[in-house]
Coordinates of C-alpha atoms in Angstrom, one line a residue:
Chain A
M16 CA 42.5 5.8 -5.9
N17 CA 39.3 7.7 -6.6
V18 CA 36.5 6.6 -4.1
A19 CA 34.3 6.0 -7.1
D20 CA 36.6 3.2 -8.2
L21 CA 36.7 1.4 -4.8
S22 CA 35.0 -2.0 -4.4
P23 CA 32.4 -2.3 -1.7
A24 CA 34.9 -4.4 0.4
Q25 CA 37.5 -1.7 0.0
A26 CA 35.1 1.1 1.0
R27 CA 33.9 -0.9 4.0
E28 CA 37.5 -1.4 5.1
R29 CA 38.1 2.4 5.0
F30 CA 35.0 3.1 7.0
R31 CA 36.0 0.4 9.5
A32 CA 39.4 2.1 9.8
G33 CA 37.6 5.3 10.8
E34 CA 36.8 7.4 7.7
R35 CA 33.6 9.4 8.3
V36 CA 32.2 10.8 5.0
P37 CA 28.9 10.8 3.1
T38 CA 29.0 8.0 0.5
A39 CA 27.4 9.8 -2.5
G40 CA 29.7 9.0 -5.4
W41 CA 31.5 6.1 -3.8
C42 CA 31.8 2.7 -5.4
R43 CA 30.4 3.5 -8.8
G44 CA 28.1 0.7 -10.0
W45 CA 27.4 -0.7 -6.6
T46 CA 24.3 -0.4 -4.5
Q47 CA 24.1 1.7 -1.4
A48 CA 21.5 1.1 1.4
N49 CA 20.0 2.7 4.5
L50 CA 20.3 0.9 7.8
I51 CA 17.6 0.6 10.4
A52 CA 18.1 -1.8 13.3
V53 CA 15.2 -2.2 15.8
P54 CA 14.5 -4.5 18.7
R55 CA 13.2 -7.9 17.8
R56 CA 9.9 -7.0 19.4
L57 CA 9.4 -4.4 16.7
R58 CA 10.6 -6.3 13.7
Y59 CA 7.1 -7.2 12.5
E60 CA 5.9 -3.7 12.7
L61 CA 9.0 -2.4 11.0
L62 CA 8.6 -4.9 8.2
L63 CA 4.9 -4.1 7.9
F64 CA 5.7 -0.4 7.9
A65 CA 8.1 -1.0 5.0
H66 CA 5.4 -3.1 3.2
L67 CA 2.8 -0.4 3.6
N68 CA 5.3 2.3 2.4
P69 CA 7.2 0.5 -0.3
Q70 CA 8.4 3.6 -2.2
A71 CA 10.1 5.0 0.9
C72 CA 11.1 1.7 2.5
P73 CA 12.1 -0.9 -0.1
V74 CA 13.6 -3.7 1.9
L75 CA 16.7 -5.1 0.1
D76 CA 17.9 -7.4 2.9
V77 CA 17.2 -8.4 6.5
G78 CA 19.4 -9.9 9.2
E79 CA 18.6 -12.3 12.0
P80 CA 18.2 -10.9 15.5
G81 CA 21.7 -9.8 16.7
A82 CA 23.4 -10.5 13.4
W83 CA 25.8 -7.9 12.1
S84 CA 26.0 -9.1 8.6
T85 CA 23.5 -10.1 5.9
P86 CA 23.8 -11.9 2.6
L87 CA 24.1 -8.6 0.7
F88 CA 26.3 -7.0 3.3
P89 CA 29.1 -9.5 4.1
G90 CA 31.0 -6.9 6.2
D91 CA 30.3 -5.9 9.8
L92 CA 27.2 -3.7 10.1
R93 CA 28.6 -2.3 13.4
T94 CA 31.7 -0.9 12.0
D95 CA 31.6 -0.8 8.2
L96 CA 29.4 2.2 7.6
P97 CA 31.0 5.7 7.8
G98 CA 28.5 6.9 10.4
Y99 CA 25.7 5.9 12.7
R100 CA 22.9 7.5 14.7
L101 CA 21.7 6.0 17.9
Y102 CA 18.1 6.5 19.2
R103 CA 16.7 6.1 22.7
D104 CA 12.9 6.6 23.2
G105 CA 12.7 8.2 19.8
E106 CA 15.4 10.7 20.4
P107 CA 18.7 10.8 18.5
V108 CA 21.2 10.6 21.4
A109 CA 24.5 10.1 19.6
D110 CA 26.2 10.1 16.2
L111 CA 28.9 7.5 16.2
G112 CA 31.7 6.1 14.1
D113 CA 30.9 2.6 15.1
V114 CA 28.3 0.8 17.2
V115 CA 30.1 -2.3 18.4
E116 CA 29.3 -1.5 22.0
R117 CA 25.7 -0.6 21.2
W118 CA 24.7 -3.5 19.0
R119 CA 22.3 -5.5 21.2
D120 CA 21.6 -9.2 20.8
D121 CA 18.0 -8.6 20.0
L122 CA 18.5 -5.9 17.2
V123 CA 17.2 -6.9 13.8
P124 CA 18.9 -5.0 11.0
F125 CA 17.0 -4.0 7.8
L126 CA 18.8 -2.7 4.7
I127 CA 16.6 -0.3 2.8
G128 CA 17.2 0.9 -0.8
C129 CA 18.9 4.3 -1.4
S130 CA 18.5 6.7 -4.3
F131 CA 22.3 7.0 -4.7
T132 CA 21.8 3.7 -6.5
F133 CA 20.4 5.4 -9.6
E134 CA 22.6 8.4 -9.7
R135 CA 25.0 6.8 -12.1
A136 CA 22.1 6.2 -14.4
L137 CA 21.1 9.8 -14.1
L138 CA 24.6 10.9 -15.1
A139 CA 24.7 8.5 -18.0
A140 CA 21.4 10.0 -19.3
G141 CA 22.9 13.5 -19.1
V142 CA 21.1 14.6 -15.9
P143 CA 23.6 16.5 -13.7
V144 CA 23.6 15.7 -10.0
R145 CA 24.6 18.8 -8.1
H146 CA 25.7 17.2 -4.8
L147 CA 28.0 14.9 -6.7
E148 CA 29.5 17.9 -8.6
L149 CA 30.0 19.6 -5.2
G150 CA 31.2 16.5 -3.4
T151 CA 28.6 17.0 -0.6
N152 CA 25.9 15.0 1.0
V153 CA 22.4 15.0 -0.7
P154 CA 19.9 17.3 1.0
M155 CA 17.0 15.5 2.7
Y156 CA 13.8 16.9 4.1
V157 CA 11.0 15.8 6.5
T158 CA 7.7 16.4 4.7
D159 CA 4.2 16.8 5.9
V160 CA 3.1 13.7 4.1
A161 CA 2.2 11.0 6.6
C162 CA 3.3 7.4 6.0
E163 CA 0.8 4.5 6.4
A164 CA 1.0 3.5 10.0
A165 CA 1.9 -0.1 11.1
G166 CA 0.8 -0.7 14.7
S167 CA 2.8 1.6 16.9
L168 CA 5.0 2.8 14.0
S169 CA 4.0 6.0 12.2
G170 CA 5.8 9.1 10.9
P171 CA 6.3 11.4 8.1
L172 CA 7.8 10.7 4.6
V173 CA 11.4 11.9 4.2
V174 CA 12.6 12.9 0.8
S175 CA 15.9 13.6 -0.9
M176 CA 16.1 16.5 -3.4
R177 CA 18.0 17.0 -6.6
P178 CA 17.7 20.2 -8.8
V179 CA 17.2 19.2 -12.4
P180 CA 17.2 21.5 -15.5
D181 CA 13.7 22.0 -16.9
E182 CA 14.4 20.2 -20.1
L183 CA 15.7 17.1 -18.3
V184 CA 12.9 16.6 -15.8
K185 CA 11.2 14.0 -17.9
T186 CA 14.4 12.1 -18.4
A187 CA 15.2 12.1 -14.7
I188 CA 11.7 10.8 -13.9
E189 CA 12.0 8.1 -16.5
V190 CA 15.5 7.0 -15.6
S191 CA 14.9 6.8 -11.8
G192 CA 11.5 5.1 -12.5
Q193 CA 13.5 2.2 -13.8
Y194 CA 14.8 1.5 -10.3
P195 CA 11.6 0.8 -8.3
M196 CA 13.5 -1.0 -5.5
V197 CA 15.7 2.1 -4.7
H198 CA 12.8 4.6 -4.5
G199 CA 12.0 4.8 -8.3
A200 CA 10.5 8.0 -9.8
P201 CA 10.1 11.2 -7.7
V202 CA 7.2 11.5 -5.3
H203 CA 7.0 15.2 -6.0
V204 CA 8.1 17.7 -8.6
G205 CA 8.4 21.4 -8.1
D206 CA 7.1 23.6 -5.3
P207 CA 8.6 22.4 -2.0
A208 CA 5.6 23.8 -0.1
G209 CA 3.5 21.2 -1.8
I210 CA 4.9 18.6 0.5
G211 CA 5.4 20.9 3.5
I212 CA 9.0 21.9 3.0
R213 CA 9.5 25.5 4.1
D214 CA 13.1 26.3 3.2
L215 CA 15.2 24.3 0.7
A216 CA 18.2 26.0 2.1
R217 CA 17.7 24.3 5.4
P218 CA 17.6 20.5 4.9
D219 CA 16.8 18.3 7.9
F220 CA 19.6 16.1 6.9
G221 CA 22.6 16.4 4.6
D222 CA 23.8 19.6 2.9
A223 CA 21.9 22.3 1.0
V224 CA 22.4 22.7 -2.7
E225 CA 21.4 25.6 -4.9
V226 CA 18.4 25.4 -7.2
R227 CA 19.4 27.6 -10.1
E228 CA 17.3 29.6 -12.7
G229 CA 15.8 27.1 -15.1
E230 CA 16.0 24.2 -12.7
V231 CA 13.2 22.3 -10.9
P232 CA 13.6 20.6 -7.5
L233 CA 12.8 16.9 -7.8
F234 CA 12.0 15.0 -4.6
W235 CA 12.5 11.3 -4.2
A236 CA 11.3 9.1 -1.3
C237 CA 14.2 8.5 1.1
G238 CA 15.3 5.6 3.2
V239 CA 15.7 7.8 6.2
T240 CA 12.0 7.5 6.5
P241 CA 12.2 4.6 9.0
Q242 CA 14.4 6.8 11.2
A243 CA 11.7 9.5 11.1
A244 CA 9.2 6.8 12.2
V245 CA 11.5 5.8 15.0
M246 CA 11.5 9.4 16.2
A247 CA 7.8 10.0 15.7
S248 CA 6.9 6.8 17.5
G249 CA 9.2 7.0 20.4
V250 CA 10.9 3.7 19.7
E251 CA 12.9 2.7 22.8
Y252 CA 16.1 1.7 21.0
A253 CA 17.3 1.8 17.4
I254 CA 20.4 2.3 15.4
G255 CA 20.4 3.9 11.9
H256 CA 23.0 5.0 9.6
L257 CA 23.9 8.7 9.7
P258 CA 21.9 10.1 6.9
G259 CA 23.9 10.0 3.6
H260 CA 26.5 7.7 5.2
M261 CA 25.3 4.5 3.7
A262 CA 26.0 0.8 3.8
I263 CA 27.6 -0.3 0.5
L264 CA 26.4 -3.7 -0.6
D265 CA 27.8 -6.5 -2.6
A266 CA 25.0 -5.9 -5.1
R267 CA 25.1 -4.0 -8.5
D268 CA 23.0 -1.0 -9.3
D269 CA 21.9 -2.9 -12.4
D270 CA 20.5 -5.7 -10.2
Y271 CA 17.7 -3.2 -9.3
R272 CA 17.1 -1.9 -12.8
V273 CA 13.8 -2.9 -14.3
P274 CA 13.9 -1.9 -18.0
S275 CA 10.8 0.1 -19.0
Chain B
M19 CA -29.3 -13.5 -9.6
N20 CA -26.1 -14.7 -11.2
V21 CA -23.2 -15.1 -8.8
A22 CA -21.1 -12.9 -11.1
D23 CA -23.5 -10.0 -10.3
L24 CA -23.4 -10.2 -6.5
S25 CA -21.7 -7.6 -4.5
P26 CA -18.9 -8.7 -2.1
A27 CA -21.3 -8.1 0.9
Q28 CA -24.0 -10.3 -0.7
A29 CA -21.5 -13.1 -1.5
R30 CA -20.2 -13.0 2.0
E31 CA -23.7 -13.2 3.4
R32 CA -24.4 -16.3 1.3
F33 CA -21.2 -18.0 2.5
R34 CA -22.0 -17.0 6.1
A35 CA -25.4 -18.7 5.6
G36 CA -23.6 -21.9 4.6
E37 CA -22.9 -22.0 0.9
R38 CA -19.7 -23.9 0.1
V39 CA -18.5 -23.4 -3.4
P40 CA -15.4 -22.3 -5.3
T41 CA -15.6 -18.6 -5.9
A42 CA -14.2 -18.4 -9.5
G43 CA -16.5 -16.2 -11.4
W44 CA -18.2 -14.7 -8.4
C45 CA -18.6 -10.9 -8.0
R46 CA -17.4 -9.8 -11.3
G47 CA -15.0 -6.8 -11.0
W48 CA -14.2 -7.4 -7.3
T49 CA -11.0 -8.7 -5.9
Q50 CA -10.6 -12.1 -4.4
A51 CA -8.0 -13.1 -1.9
N52 CA -6.3 -16.0 -0.2
L53 CA -6.4 -16.3 3.6
I54 CA -3.6 -17.4 5.8
A55 CA -3.9 -16.9 9.6
V56 CA -0.9 -17.8 11.7
P57 CA 0.0 -17.5 15.4
R58 CA 1.3 -14.0 16.3
R59 CA 4.7 -15.6 17.1
L60 CA 5.0 -16.4 13.4
R61 CA 3.7 -13.2 11.9
Y62 CA 7.1 -11.7 11.2
E63 CA 8.3 -14.8 9.5
L64 CA 5.1 -15.0 7.4
L65 CA 5.4 -11.4 6.4
L66 CA 9.1 -11.9 5.5
F67 CA 8.2 -15.1 3.6
A68 CA 5.7 -13.0 1.6
H69 CA 8.3 -10.2 1.1
L70 CA 10.8 -12.7 -0.2
N71 CA 8.3 -14.4 -2.5
P72 CA 6.3 -11.5 -3.7
Q73 CA 4.9 -13.1 -6.9
A74 CA 3.3 -15.9 -5.0
C75 CA 2.5 -14.0 -1.8
P76 CA 1.4 -10.5 -2.6
V77 CA 0.1 -9.1 0.7
L78 CA -3.1 -7.1 0.1
D79 CA -4.1 -6.6 3.7
V80 CA -3.2 -7.7 7.3
G81 CA -5.3 -7.9 10.4
E82 CA -4.4 -7.3 14.1
P83 CA -3.8 -10.4 16.2
G84 CA -7.2 -12.0 16.9
A85 CA -9.0 -9.7 14.5
W86 CA -11.5 -11.3 12.2
S87 CA -11.9 -8.4 9.8
T88 CA -9.5 -6.0 8.0
P89 CA -10.0 -2.7 6.2
L90 CA -10.5 -4.5 2.8
F91 CA -12.6 -7.3 4.3
P92 CA -15.2 -5.7 6.5
G93 CA -17.1 -9.0 6.9
D94 CA -16.2 -11.8 9.4
L95 CA -13.1 -13.8 8.3
R96 CA -14.3 -16.7 10.5
T97 CA -17.6 -17.2 8.6
D98 CA -17.7 -15.2 5.4
L99 CA -15.5 -17.5 3.2
P100 CA -17.1 -20.5 1.6
G101 CA -14.5 -22.9 3.0
Y102 CA -11.6 -23.2 5.4
R103 CA -8.7 -25.6 6.0
L104 CA -7.4 -26.1 9.5
Y105 CA -3.8 -27.1 10.1
R106 CA -2.1 -28.5 13.2
D107 CA 1.6 -29.2 13.2
G108 CA 1.7 -28.7 9.4
E109 CA -1.1 -31.3 8.8
P110 CA -4.4 -30.4 7.3
V111 CA -6.7 -31.8 9.9
A112 CA -10.1 -30.5 8.9
D113 CA -12.0 -28.7 6.1
L114 CA -14.7 -26.5 7.6
G115 CA -17.6 -24.2 6.7
D116 CA -16.7 -21.8 9.4
V117 CA -13.9 -21.4 12.0
V118 CA -15.7 -19.4 14.7
E119 CA -14.6 -21.9 17.3
R120 CA -11.1 -22.2 15.9
W121 CA -10.2 -18.6 15.7
R122 CA -7.6 -18.1 18.4
D123 CA -6.9 -14.7 20.0
D124 CA -3.3 -14.7 18.8
L125 CA -4.1 -15.5 15.1
V126 CA -2.9 -12.9 12.7
P127 CA -4.8 -12.9 9.3
F128 CA -3.1 -12.1 6.1
L129 CA -5.0 -11.6 2.8
I130 CA -2.9 -12.6 -0.2
G131 CA -3.7 -11.7 -3.9
C132 CA -5.5 -14.2 -6.1
S133 CA -5.3 -14.7 -9.8
F134 CA -9.1 -14.9 -10.1
T135 CA -8.7 -11.1 -9.9
F136 CA -7.4 -10.8 -13.5
E137 CA -9.7 -13.4 -15.1
R138 CA -12.2 -10.8 -16.1
A139 CA -9.4 -8.9 -17.9
L140 CA -8.4 -12.2 -19.7
L141 CA -12.0 -12.7 -20.9
A142 CA -12.2 -9.1 -22.0
A143 CA -9.0 -9.6 -24.1
G144 CA -10.6 -12.6 -25.7
V145 CA -8.7 -15.2 -23.7
P146 CA -11.0 -18.1 -22.7
V147 CA -10.8 -19.4 -19.2
R148 CA -11.8 -23.0 -19.1
H149 CA -12.7 -23.5 -15.5
L150 CA -15.0 -20.5 -15.7
E151 CA -16.6 -22.1 -18.8
L152 CA -17.0 -25.3 -16.8
G153 CA -18.1 -23.7 -13.6
T154 CA -15.4 -25.6 -11.7
N155 CA -12.5 -24.7 -9.4
V156 CA -9.2 -23.7 -11.0
P157 CA -6.6 -26.5 -11.0
M158 CA -3.6 -25.9 -8.6
Y159 CA -0.3 -27.8 -8.4
V160 CA 2.5 -28.1 -5.9
T161 CA 5.8 -27.5 -7.9
D162 CA 9.4 -28.5 -7.3
V163 CA 10.4 -24.8 -7.2
A164 CA 11.5 -23.9 -3.7
C165 CA 10.4 -20.6 -2.3
E166 CA 12.9 -18.3 -0.5
A167 CA 12.9 -19.4 3.1
A168 CA 12.2 -17.0 6.0
G169 CA 13.4 -18.3 9.3
S170 CA 11.5 -21.5 10.0
L171 CA 9.2 -21.0 7.1
S172 CA 10.0 -22.7 3.8
G173 CA 8.1 -24.6 1.1
P174 CA 7.4 -25.1 -2.5
L175 CA 5.8 -22.7 -4.9
V176 CA 2.1 -23.6 -5.7
V177 CA 0.7 -22.6 -9.1
S178 CA -2.7 -22.3 -10.8
M179 CA -3.0 -23.5 -14.4
R180 CA -5.1 -22.2 -17.3
P181 CA -4.9 -23.7 -20.8
V182 CA -4.6 -21.0 -23.4
P183 CA -4.8 -21.3 -27.2
D184 CA -1.3 -20.9 -28.8
E185 CA -2.2 -17.6 -30.6
L186 CA -3.4 -16.0 -27.3
V187 CA -0.4 -16.9 -25.1
K188 CA 1.2 -13.6 -25.6
T189 CA -2.0 -11.7 -24.8
A190 CA -2.6 -13.8 -21.7
I191 CA 1.0 -13.0 -20.5
E192 CA 0.6 -9.3 -21.2
V193 CA -2.9 -8.9 -19.7
S194 CA -2.1 -10.8 -16.4
G195 CA 1.3 -9.0 -16.3
Q196 CA -0.7 -5.8 -15.7
Y197 CA -1.8 -7.1 -12.3
P198 CA 1.4 -7.6 -10.4
M199 CA -0.3 -7.6 -7.0
V200 CA -2.4 -10.6 -7.9
H201 CA 0.4 -12.8 -9.2
G202 CA 1.0 -10.9 -12.5
A203 CA 2.4 -12.8 -15.5
P204 CA 2.8 -16.6 -15.5
V205 CA 5.8 -18.1 -13.8
H206 CA 6.0 -20.9 -16.4
V207 CA 4.7 -21.6 -19.8
G208 CA 4.4 -25.0 -21.4
D209 CA 5.8 -28.3 -20.2
P210 CA 4.5 -29.1 -16.8
A211 CA 7.5 -31.3 -16.0
G212 CA 9.6 -28.1 -16.2
I213 CA 8.4 -27.2 -12.8
G214 CA 7.9 -30.7 -11.4
I215 CA 4.3 -31.3 -12.2
R216 CA 3.9 -35.0 -13.2
D217 CA 0.2 -35.2 -14.2
L218 CA -2.0 -32.3 -15.1
A219 CA -5.0 -34.5 -14.7
R220 CA -4.3 -34.8 -11.0
P221 CA -4.1 -31.3 -9.5
D222 CA -3.1 -31.1 -5.8
F223 CA -6.0 -28.6 -5.2
G224 CA -9.1 -27.8 -7.3
D225 CA -10.4 -29.5 -10.4
A226 CA -8.6 -30.8 -13.4
V227 CA -9.4 -29.2 -16.8
E228 CA -8.5 -30.5 -20.2
V229 CA -5.6 -29.0 -22.2
R230 CA -6.7 -29.4 -25.8
E231 CA -4.9 -29.6 -29.1
G232 CA -3.5 -26.2 -30.0
E233 CA -3.4 -25.0 -26.3
V234 CA -0.6 -24.4 -24.0
P235 CA -0.8 -24.7 -20.2
L236 CA 0.1 -21.4 -18.5
F237 CA 1.1 -21.5 -14.8
W238 CA 0.6 -18.6 -12.5
A239 CA 2.0 -18.3 -8.9
C240 CA -0.7 -19.1 -6.5
G241 CA -1.7 -17.7 -3.1
V242 CA -2.1 -21.2 -1.7
T243 CA 1.8 -21.1 -1.5
P244 CA 1.7 -20.0 2.2
Q245 CA -0.4 -23.0 3.0
A246 CA 2.2 -25.2 1.4
A247 CA 4.8 -23.5 3.6
V248 CA 2.6 -24.1 6.7
M249 CA 2.7 -27.8 5.7
A250 CA 6.3 -28.0 4.8
S251 CA 7.4 -26.2 7.9
G252 CA 5.2 -28.0 10.4
V253 CA 3.5 -24.9 11.7
E254 CA 1.7 -25.7 14.9
Y255 CA -1.6 -24.0 14.1
A256 CA -2.9 -22.2 11.1
I257 CA -6.1 -21.5 9.3
G258 CA -6.3 -21.0 5.5
H259 CA -9.1 -20.8 3.0
L260 CA -10.1 -24.0 1.3
P261 CA -8.2 -23.6 -2.0
G262 CA -10.4 -21.8 -4.6
H263 CA -12.8 -20.8 -1.9
M264 CA -11.7 -17.2 -1.6
A265 CA -12.3 -14.1 0.6
I266 CA -14.1 -11.6 -1.6
L267 CA -12.8 -8.1 -0.8
D268 CA -14.3 -4.6 -0.9
A269 CA -11.7 -3.8 -3.5
R270 CA -12.0 -3.6 -7.3
D271 CA -10.0 -5.6 -9.8
D272 CA -9.0 -2.4 -11.4
D273 CA -7.4 -1.2 -8.1
Y274 CA -4.7 -3.7 -8.8
R275 CA -4.2 -3.0 -12.5
V276 CA -0.9 -1.2 -13.4
P277 CA -1.2 -0.1 -17.0
S278 CA 1.8 -1.2 -19.1

């Protein structure tokens, strides 16, 4: 069975069984989400950070302290993602296949919208998506654009990049703009240096893709931004998804479409 | 000087000096906001409640614990509103002209959008606003529509009502819909019983206005909703504005307009 045809429950079961792959293209029609779990003490600041930076950090769901499932993610947040990144004092200290032993009682999980959610709509509108064609992870970059700070939490905006043919740029902007809760329209179009990206060939997360003659790089706000804030702010303990290795929710892409 | 022509700083000075009036029609072109200040312990739940009920509780600004000003409200939140309501254990225990003596060190103030902000746009589009014509407070009602709960915080949706001539209902919906951060389009049009309002002549807050032949009552989500949640949830201590007696911000109505 093609991974695009799996249900969220089937995908979660495969990740729980140990499969470690980026989720771009998985579970066509279902919503993917970023995970960031922080100590209860920081949950207000994290939620405020998300409120102040809504394009990068659209909060789709929140769990109770210590909970490992939420209404939209009825699986086990400790095992049912294909990859995790553990932080101590702002440093990424381990990439893991599960975090059962690391999930503290006071961790509050937030699920943040992901731009994979509108990729099906891009394809339907005739906009090619290179990393889907290649079967790789989307390239992501740390920019020099500062997020609005919330108390002790601050950090740079992270973006994902998709090369789009000149003549389809307008379409890509319009189509993704119909999904405001999963990052919406691009935050930047064109010259990577304009947002402080030095080399497209060296993404901070994910895999590089080629930008060909006649294509423009489009940059979308990315839900890895809270992990950049965890790093920049020296948060004592946090668990995120491994970038590109998302939580797949029991929610439909179309649930987040706002017709324009 | 007409109160519509005052600057926010001038209005705040008059309220600080003791004037106690509803603020509908004051400071034309400037944004008005609801106040809800809760103990630090509850700030996460309040922010989550706002996130889960964005049409009723759009958060325009937040203060630090104990702070009595915010970036958008450079005055003194304890004195510069024309009226306050103090709650203990969910009960409104006093209506006050200032709360200098009641402002605890752990109170976190939230400023929530107010529909007064789009009334100038309604007038400009030819939609009459009866309570402005009468110089009274807007009528507000507690509905039977439950808000999404956030931990210990739950409660009913509160709405404001404006009667609109049949032929202008569409215009009123469109114009207010351009201001999503100050409640946006109505949540209900027509029969008050549809949202559990028994008698339009007896608002829960503010002053009644007549709905005349050929007019339809339009109901907008109202920023008094957090105060209804404080009451329904038995919050131990909270300070709100007296309904209709708003905080006037150093922000322009137009800052919250999203052209459609």
